[in-house]
């Protein structure tokens, strides 16, 4: 029975670790996405930093990525940047790859 309990605890610990890692990757992705959008809008460094934080916060509005995509498309369009949803989705995917590498690949 002890082996079973040990295995169960190990599984639960791994699950919790994986969930936390995924949360951190998505938050980092959103920050990078905010920085990408800030550069497209011509924001200053301080404005870009604040905007990136706002993009991270926007992800808490609803499950999934739609809230972030809506925010970016709306903000970029309002700033006069010609952009469409597929372009933002592509940027989101690219930034997620970068964010995942930041957390998973060993730092050299």
Short mmCIF file of N, CA, C and O in Angstrom, two decimals:
data_model
loop_
_atom_site.label_atom_id
_atom_site.label_comp_id
_atom_site.label_asym_id
_atom_site.label_seq_id
_atom_site.Cartn_x
_atom_site.Cartn_y
_atom_site.Cartn_z
N UNK A 1 0.82 -1.19 0.00
CA UNK A 1 0.00 0.00 0.00
C UNK A 1 0.86 1.26 0.00
O UNK A 1 0.51 2.25 -0.59
N UNK A 2 2.00 1.20 0.66
CA UNK A 2 2.88 2.36 0.72
C UNK A 2 3.38 2.74 -0.68
O UNK A 2 3.44 3.91 -1.01
N UNK A 3 3.73 1.73 -1.48
CA UNK A 3 4.18 2.00 -2.84
C UNK A 3 3.11 2.72 -3.64
O UNK A 3 3.39 3.66 -4.39
N UNK A 4 1.86 2.27 -3.47
CA UNK A 4 0.75 2.90 -4.17
C UNK A 4 0.59 4.36 -3.72
O UNK A 4 0.44 5.26 -4.55
N UNK A 5 0.66 4.60 -2.43
CA UNK A 5 0.53 5.97 -1.89
C UNK A 5 1.68 6.85 -2.36
O UNK A 5 1.48 8.02 -2.68
N UNK A 6 2.88 6.30 -2.38
CA UNK A 6 4.04 7.04 -2.85
C UNK A 6 3.88 7.41 -4.33
O UNK A 6 4.17 8.53 -4.73
N UNK A 7 3.40 6.45 -5.11
CA UNK A 7 3.18 6.71 -6.53
C UNK A 7 2.11 7.77 -6.74
O UNK A 7 2.24 8.64 -7.60
N UNK A 8 1.05 7.68 -5.96
CA UNK A 8 -0.04 8.65 -6.07
C UNK A 8 0.46 10.05 -5.71
O UNK A 8 0.17 11.02 -6.42
N UNK A 9 1.23 10.18 -4.64
CA UNK A 9 1.79 11.49 -4.25
C UNK A 9 2.73 12.02 -5.31
O UNK A 9 2.72 13.21 -5.63
N UNK A 10 3.53 11.14 -5.89
CA UNK A 10 4.46 11.56 -6.95
C UNK A 10 3.69 12.04 -8.17
O UNK A 10 4.04 13.06 -8.77
N UNK A 11 2.62 11.32 -8.52
CA UNK A 11 1.80 11.73 -9.65
C UNK A 11 1.16 13.09 -9.39
O UNK A 11 1.16 13.96 -10.26
N UNK A 12 0.62 13.28 -8.18
CA UNK A 12 -0.01 14.55 -7.84
C UNK A 12 1.00 15.70 -7.85
O UNK A 12 0.71 16.79 -8.32
N UNK A 13 2.20 15.43 -7.36
CA UNK A 13 3.25 16.46 -7.35
C UNK A 13 3.66 16.81 -8.78
O UNK A 13 3.84 17.99 -9.11
N UNK A 14 3.79 15.81 -9.64
CA UNK A 14 4.14 16.07 -11.04
C UNK A 14 3.04 16.85 -11.74
O UNK A 14 3.31 17.80 -12.48
N UNK A 15 1.79 16.48 -11.49
CA UNK A 15 0.67 17.18 -12.09
C UNK A 15 0.68 18.65 -11.66
O UNK A 15 0.53 19.55 -12.49
N UNK A 16 0.86 18.90 -10.36
CA UNK A 16 0.89 20.28 -9.86
C UNK A 16 2.04 21.05 -10.48
O UNK A 16 1.89 22.22 -10.88
N UNK A 17 3.20 20.42 -10.60
CA UNK A 17 4.36 21.06 -11.20
C UNK A 17 4.09 21.40 -12.67
O UNK A 17 4.39 22.51 -13.13
N UNK A 18 3.51 20.45 -13.41
CA UNK A 18 3.21 20.66 -14.83
C UNK A 18 2.20 21.79 -15.02
O UNK A 18 2.33 22.60 -15.94
N UNK A 19 1.19 21.84 -14.16
CA UNK A 19 0.17 22.90 -14.25
C UNK A 19 0.79 24.27 -13.97
O UNK A 19 0.50 25.24 -14.66
N UNK A 20 1.64 24.34 -12.95
CA UNK A 20 2.30 25.61 -12.63
C UNK A 20 3.22 26.04 -13.77
O UNK A 20 3.26 27.21 -14.14
N UNK A 21 3.94 25.10 -14.33
CA UNK A 21 4.84 25.40 -15.45
C UNK A 21 4.04 25.93 -16.64
O UNK A 21 4.43 26.92 -17.26
N UNK A 22 2.92 25.29 -16.95
CA UNK A 22 2.09 25.74 -18.07
C UNK A 22 1.56 27.15 -17.81
O UNK A 22 1.55 27.99 -18.71
N UNK A 23 1.15 27.44 -16.58
CA UNK A 23 0.67 28.77 -16.22
C UNK A 23 1.77 29.81 -16.44
O UNK A 23 1.54 30.88 -17.01
N UNK A 24 2.98 29.49 -16.01
CA UNK A 24 4.10 30.42 -16.16
C UNK A 24 4.46 30.64 -17.63
O UNK A 24 4.78 31.74 -18.05
N UNK A 25 4.40 29.57 -18.42
CA UNK A 25 4.69 29.69 -19.85
C UNK A 25 3.67 30.60 -20.52
O UNK A 25 4.04 31.49 -21.30
N UNK A 26 2.39 30.42 -20.21
CA UNK A 26 1.34 31.24 -20.82
C UNK A 26 1.49 32.69 -20.39
O UNK A 26 1.35 33.61 -21.21
N UNK A 27 1.78 32.92 -19.12
CA UNK A 27 1.97 34.30 -18.65
C UNK A 27 3.16 34.95 -19.36
O UNK A 27 3.08 36.10 -19.79
N UNK A 28 4.25 34.21 -19.51
CA UNK A 28 5.43 34.74 -20.21
C UNK A 28 5.10 34.99 -21.67
O UNK A 28 5.48 35.99 -22.25
N UNK A 29 4.38 34.06 -22.29
CA UNK A 29 3.96 34.23 -23.68
C UNK A 29 3.16 35.51 -23.84
O UNK A 29 3.41 36.30 -24.76
N UNK A 30 2.23 35.74 -22.95
CA UNK A 30 1.39 36.93 -23.04
C UNK A 30 2.22 38.20 -22.85
O UNK A 30 1.98 39.21 -23.51
N UNK A 31 3.19 38.16 -21.96
CA UNK A 31 4.07 39.32 -21.76
C UNK A 31 4.87 39.59 -23.05
O UNK A 31 4.97 40.73 -23.50
N UNK A 32 5.43 38.54 -23.62
CA UNK A 32 6.18 38.69 -24.88
C UNK A 32 5.28 39.20 -25.99
O UNK A 32 5.68 40.03 -26.81
N UNK A 33 4.05 38.72 -26.02
CA UNK A 33 3.08 39.16 -27.02
C UNK A 33 2.76 40.65 -26.82
O UNK A 33 2.66 41.40 -27.79
N UNK A 34 2.64 41.07 -25.57
CA UNK A 34 2.41 42.48 -25.28
C UNK A 34 3.58 43.34 -25.72
O UNK A 34 3.40 44.45 -26.24
N UNK A 35 4.79 42.84 -25.54
CA UNK A 35 5.98 43.57 -25.98
C UNK A 35 6.01 43.66 -27.51
O UNK A 35 6.36 44.69 -28.07
N UNK A 36 5.63 42.58 -28.17
CA UNK A 36 5.56 42.55 -29.64
C UNK A 36 4.56 43.60 -30.11
O UNK A 36 4.85 44.39 -31.02
N UNK A 37 3.38 43.62 -29.51
CA UNK A 37 2.34 44.57 -29.90
C UNK A 37 2.76 46.00 -29.57
O UNK A 37 2.52 46.92 -30.36
N UNK A 38 3.40 46.20 -28.43
CA UNK A 38 3.86 47.53 -28.04
C UNK A 38 4.85 48.08 -29.05
O UNK A 38 4.80 49.27 -29.40
N UNK A 39 5.73 47.23 -29.56
CA UNK A 39 6.68 47.67 -30.58
C UNK A 39 5.95 48.05 -31.86
O UNK A 39 6.28 49.06 -32.50
N UNK A 40 4.93 47.27 -32.24
CA UNK A 40 4.16 47.59 -33.45
C UNK A 40 3.42 48.92 -33.30
O UNK A 40 3.23 49.63 -34.28
N UNK A 41 2.99 49.24 -32.08
CA UNK A 41 2.25 50.48 -31.84
C UNK A 41 3.17 51.67 -31.61
O UNK A 41 2.70 52.79 -31.46
N UNK A 42 4.47 51.42 -31.55
CA UNK A 42 5.42 52.51 -31.35
C UNK A 42 5.43 53.05 -29.93
O UNK A 42 5.73 54.23 -29.71
N UNK A 43 5.13 52.20 -28.94
CA UNK A 43 5.12 52.65 -27.55
C UNK A 43 6.54 52.82 -27.02
O UNK A 43 7.48 52.18 -27.51
N UNK A 44 6.68 53.66 -26.02
CA UNK A 44 7.98 53.81 -25.35
C UNK A 44 8.24 52.56 -24.53
O UNK A 44 7.35 51.72 -24.34
N UNK A 45 9.45 52.44 -24.00
CA UNK A 45 9.80 51.26 -23.19
C UNK A 45 8.88 51.15 -21.98
O UNK A 45 8.38 50.06 -21.67
N UNK A 46 8.62 52.25 -21.30
CA UNK A 46 7.75 52.23 -20.12
C UNK A 46 6.31 51.89 -20.51
O UNK A 46 5.63 51.11 -19.83
N UNK A 47 5.84 52.44 -21.62
CA UNK A 47 4.49 52.15 -22.09
C UNK A 47 4.36 50.69 -22.52
O UNK A 47 3.36 50.04 -22.24
N UNK A 48 5.40 50.19 -23.16
CA UNK A 48 5.41 48.79 -23.60
C UNK A 48 5.37 47.87 -22.39
O UNK A 48 4.64 46.87 -22.38
N UNK A 49 6.14 48.18 -21.36
CA UNK A 49 6.14 47.38 -20.15
C UNK A 49 4.75 47.35 -19.52
O UNK A 49 4.24 46.28 -19.15
N UNK A 50 4.12 48.50 -19.40
CA UNK A 50 2.78 48.59 -18.83
C UNK A 50 1.77 47.84 -19.70
O UNK A 50 0.88 47.14 -19.20
N UNK A 51 1.92 47.97 -21.01
CA UNK A 51 1.01 47.29 -21.93
C UNK A 51 1.17 45.78 -21.82
O UNK A 51 0.18 45.04 -21.81
N UNK A 52 2.39 45.31 -21.75
CA UNK A 52 2.64 43.87 -21.63
C UNK A 52 1.98 43.32 -20.36
O UNK A 52 1.39 42.23 -20.38
N UNK A 53 2.05 44.07 -19.28
CA UNK A 53 1.39 43.64 -18.04
C UNK A 53 -0.12 43.60 -18.22
O UNK A 53 -0.80 42.70 -17.71
N UNK A 54 -0.66 44.56 -18.96
CA UNK A 54 -2.11 44.58 -19.22
C UNK A 54 -2.54 43.38 -20.06
O UNK A 54 -3.63 42.84 -19.86
N UNK A 55 -1.69 42.95 -20.98
CA UNK A 55 -2.00 41.77 -21.79
C UNK A 55 -2.03 40.52 -20.91
O UNK A 55 -2.93 39.68 -21.03
N UNK A 56 -1.08 40.42 -19.99
CA UNK A 56 -1.08 39.29 -19.05
C UNK A 56 -2.38 39.29 -18.24
O UNK A 56 -3.03 38.26 -18.08
N UNK A 57 -2.78 40.46 -17.75
CA UNK A 57 -4.02 40.57 -16.97
C UNK A 57 -5.26 40.22 -17.81
O UNK A 57 -6.21 39.65 -17.29
N UNK A 58 -5.24 40.58 -19.07
CA UNK A 58 -6.39 40.32 -19.94
C UNK A 58 -6.69 38.83 -20.06
O UNK A 58 -7.83 38.45 -20.28
N UNK A 59 -5.67 38.00 -19.87
CA UNK A 59 -5.87 36.56 -20.01
C UNK A 59 -6.72 35.98 -18.89
O UNK A 59 -7.21 34.87 -18.99
N UNK A 60 -6.93 36.73 -17.82
CA UNK A 60 -7.72 36.23 -16.70
C UNK A 60 -9.21 36.49 -16.88
O UNK A 60 -10.01 36.09 -16.03
N UNK A 61 -9.60 37.13 -17.97
CA UNK A 61 -11.00 37.46 -18.19
C UNK A 61 -11.84 36.23 -18.51
O UNK A 61 -12.98 36.12 -18.09
N UNK A 62 -11.29 35.31 -19.27
CA UNK A 62 -12.02 34.08 -19.62
C UNK A 62 -11.02 33.00 -19.96
O UNK A 62 -9.85 33.27 -20.21
N UNK A 63 -11.49 31.76 -19.95
CA UNK A 63 -10.61 30.64 -20.28
C UNK A 63 -10.23 30.71 -21.76
O UNK A 63 -10.99 31.18 -22.59
N UNK A 64 -9.03 30.25 -22.04
CA UNK A 64 -8.57 30.23 -23.44
C UNK A 64 -7.86 31.52 -23.82
O UNK A 64 -7.62 32.40 -22.99
N UNK A 65 -7.56 31.63 -25.10
CA UNK A 65 -6.76 32.74 -25.61
C UNK A 65 -7.59 33.84 -26.26
O UNK A 65 -7.05 34.87 -26.65
N UNK A 66 -8.88 33.63 -26.40
CA UNK A 66 -9.72 34.58 -27.14
C UNK A 66 -9.71 35.97 -26.53
O UNK A 66 -9.73 36.97 -27.27
N UNK A 67 -9.67 36.07 -25.21
CA UNK A 67 -9.65 37.39 -24.57
C UNK A 67 -8.39 38.16 -24.92
O UNK A 67 -8.42 39.36 -25.20
N UNK A 68 -7.27 37.47 -24.96
CA UNK A 68 -5.99 38.12 -25.30
C UNK A 68 -5.99 38.53 -26.78
O UNK A 68 -5.59 39.65 -27.12
N UNK A 69 -6.46 37.65 -27.63
CA UNK A 69 -6.49 37.95 -29.07
C UNK A 69 -7.39 39.15 -29.35
O UNK A 69 -7.02 40.05 -30.10
N UNK A 70 -8.56 39.17 -28.72
CA UNK A 70 -9.48 40.30 -28.90
C UNK A 70 -8.82 41.61 -28.46
O UNK A 70 -8.93 42.62 -29.14
N UNK A 71 -8.16 41.57 -27.31
CA UNK A 71 -7.50 42.78 -26.80
C UNK A 71 -6.44 43.28 -27.78
O UNK A 71 -6.41 44.45 -28.12
N UNK A 72 -5.60 42.37 -28.24
CA UNK A 72 -4.52 42.77 -29.14
C UNK A 72 -5.05 43.31 -30.47
O UNK A 72 -4.59 44.35 -30.93
N UNK A 73 -5.98 42.60 -31.07
CA UNK A 73 -6.53 43.06 -32.35
C UNK A 73 -7.18 44.43 -32.17
O UNK A 73 -6.95 45.35 -32.97
N UNK A 74 -7.95 44.59 -31.11
CA UNK A 74 -8.62 45.87 -30.86
C UNK A 74 -7.64 46.99 -30.60
O UNK A 74 -7.77 48.09 -31.17
N UNK A 75 -6.65 46.74 -29.75
CA UNK A 75 -5.67 47.78 -29.42
C UNK A 75 -4.80 48.15 -30.62
O UNK A 75 -4.52 49.33 -30.85
N UNK A 76 -4.35 47.14 -31.35
CA UNK A 76 -3.50 47.42 -32.51
C UNK A 76 -4.29 48.19 -33.58
O UNK A 76 -3.78 49.16 -34.15
N UNK A 77 -5.51 47.78 -33.81
CA UNK A 77 -6.35 48.47 -34.80
C UNK A 77 -6.61 49.91 -34.37
O UNK A 77 -6.51 50.84 -35.17
N UNK A 78 -6.91 50.10 -33.09
CA UNK A 78 -7.15 51.46 -32.56
C UNK A 78 -5.92 52.34 -32.69
O UNK A 78 -6.03 53.55 -32.84
N UNK A 79 -4.75 51.72 -32.63
CA UNK A 79 -3.50 52.48 -32.74
C UNK A 79 -3.11 52.72 -34.20
O UNK A 79 -2.05 53.29 -34.48
N UNK A 80 -3.96 52.28 -35.13
CA UNK A 80 -3.68 52.52 -36.54
C UNK A 80 -2.79 51.49 -37.19
O UNK A 80 -2.30 51.69 -38.31
N UNK A 81 -2.57 50.36 -36.51
CA UNK A 81 -1.75 49.29 -37.07
C UNK A 81 -2.67 48.37 -37.87
O UNK A 81 -3.68 47.89 -37.35
N UNK A 82 -2.33 48.14 -39.13
CA UNK A 82 -3.12 47.22 -39.93
C UNK A 82 -2.76 45.81 -39.53
O UNK A 82 -1.63 45.36 -39.72
N UNK A 83 -3.72 45.11 -38.95
CA UNK A 83 -3.47 43.76 -38.43
C UNK A 83 -4.77 42.97 -38.52
O UNK A 83 -5.85 43.55 -38.48
N UNK A 84 -4.65 41.67 -38.63
CA UNK A 84 -5.83 40.83 -38.60
C UNK A 84 -5.64 39.74 -37.55
O UNK A 84 -4.54 39.52 -37.04
N UNK A 85 -6.73 39.05 -37.26
CA UNK A 85 -6.70 38.02 -36.23
C UNK A 85 -5.71 36.90 -36.54
O UNK A 85 -4.98 36.47 -35.64
N UNK A 86 -5.63 36.39 -37.77
CA UNK A 86 -4.66 35.33 -38.05
C UNK A 86 -3.21 35.76 -37.77
O UNK A 86 -2.40 34.95 -37.31
N UNK A 87 -2.89 37.01 -38.02
CA UNK A 87 -1.53 37.50 -37.75
C UNK A 87 -1.26 37.48 -36.25
O UNK A 87 -0.17 37.09 -35.80
N UNK A 88 -2.24 37.90 -35.47
CA UNK A 88 -2.08 37.90 -34.00
C UNK A 88 -1.97 36.46 -33.50
O UNK A 88 -1.15 36.17 -32.64
N UNK A 89 -2.77 35.56 -34.05
CA UNK A 89 -2.69 34.15 -33.64
C UNK A 89 -1.32 33.56 -33.96
O UNK A 89 -0.76 32.79 -33.17
N UNK A 90 -0.77 33.92 -35.11
CA UNK A 90 0.57 33.44 -35.48
C UNK A 90 1.61 33.98 -34.50
O UNK A 90 2.48 33.24 -34.04
N UNK A 91 1.50 35.26 -34.16
CA UNK A 91 2.43 35.85 -33.18
C UNK A 91 2.29 35.17 -31.83
O UNK A 91 3.28 34.91 -31.15
N UNK A 92 1.05 34.85 -31.44
CA UNK A 92 0.81 34.17 -30.17
C UNK A 92 1.52 32.82 -30.16
O UNK A 92 2.21 32.48 -29.19
N UNK A 93 1.39 32.08 -31.24
CA UNK A 93 2.05 30.77 -31.33
C UNK A 93 3.57 30.91 -31.29
O UNK A 93 4.26 30.13 -30.62
N UNK A 94 4.11 31.90 -31.99
CA UNK A 94 5.55 32.11 -32.01
C UNK A 94 6.07 32.49 -30.62
O UNK A 94 7.11 32.00 -30.18
N UNK A 95 5.34 33.36 -29.94
CA UNK A 95 5.77 33.78 -28.61
C UNK A 95 5.65 32.64 -27.60
O UNK A 95 6.43 32.57 -26.65
N UNK A 96 4.69 31.74 -27.81
CA UNK A 96 4.57 30.60 -26.90
C UNK A 96 5.77 29.67 -27.05
O UNK A 96 6.28 29.14 -26.06
N UNK A 97 6.25 29.49 -28.27
CA UNK A 97 7.45 28.67 -28.49
C UNK A 97 8.64 29.29 -27.75
O UNK A 97 9.39 28.60 -27.06
N UNK A 98 8.79 30.59 -27.88
CA UNK A 98 9.89 31.29 -27.20
C UNK A 98 9.76 31.15 -25.69
O UNK A 98 10.73 30.85 -24.98
N UNK A 99 8.55 31.38 -25.17
CA UNK A 99 8.32 31.28 -23.72
C UNK A 99 8.60 29.87 -23.22
O UNK A 99 9.23 29.69 -22.17
N UNK A 100 8.15 28.88 -23.96
CA UNK A 100 8.37 27.48 -23.55
C UNK A 100 9.87 27.18 -23.50
O UNK A 100 10.35 26.56 -22.55
N UNK A 101 10.59 27.66 -24.47
CA UNK A 101 12.05 27.45 -24.47
C UNK A 101 12.70 28.12 -23.26
O UNK A 101 13.65 27.58 -22.70
N UNK A 102 12.19 29.27 -22.88
CA UNK A 102 12.76 29.99 -21.73
C UNK A 102 12.64 29.17 -20.44
O UNK A 102 13.52 29.25 -19.58
N UNK A 103 11.58 28.40 -20.31
CA UNK A 103 11.35 27.64 -19.09
C UNK A 103 11.87 26.21 -19.17
O UNK A 103 12.24 25.64 -18.15
N UNK A 104 11.87 25.62 -20.35
CA UNK A 104 12.16 24.19 -20.45
C UNK A 104 13.61 23.92 -20.82
O UNK A 104 14.24 23.03 -20.25
N UNK A 105 14.14 24.67 -21.77
CA UNK A 105 15.53 24.41 -22.18
C UNK A 105 16.49 24.90 -21.13
O UNK A 105 16.29 25.94 -20.53
N UNK A 106 17.55 24.14 -20.90
CA UNK A 106 18.53 24.56 -19.90
C UNK A 106 19.20 25.87 -20.29
O UNK A 106 19.48 26.11 -21.46
N UNK A 107 19.38 26.71 -19.30
CA UNK A 107 20.04 27.99 -19.53
C UNK A 107 21.55 27.76 -19.58
O UNK A 107 22.12 27.17 -18.70
N UNK A 108 22.19 28.25 -20.63
CA UNK A 108 23.61 27.98 -20.85
C UNK A 108 24.51 29.11 -20.59
O UNK A 108 24.41 30.12 -20.09
#
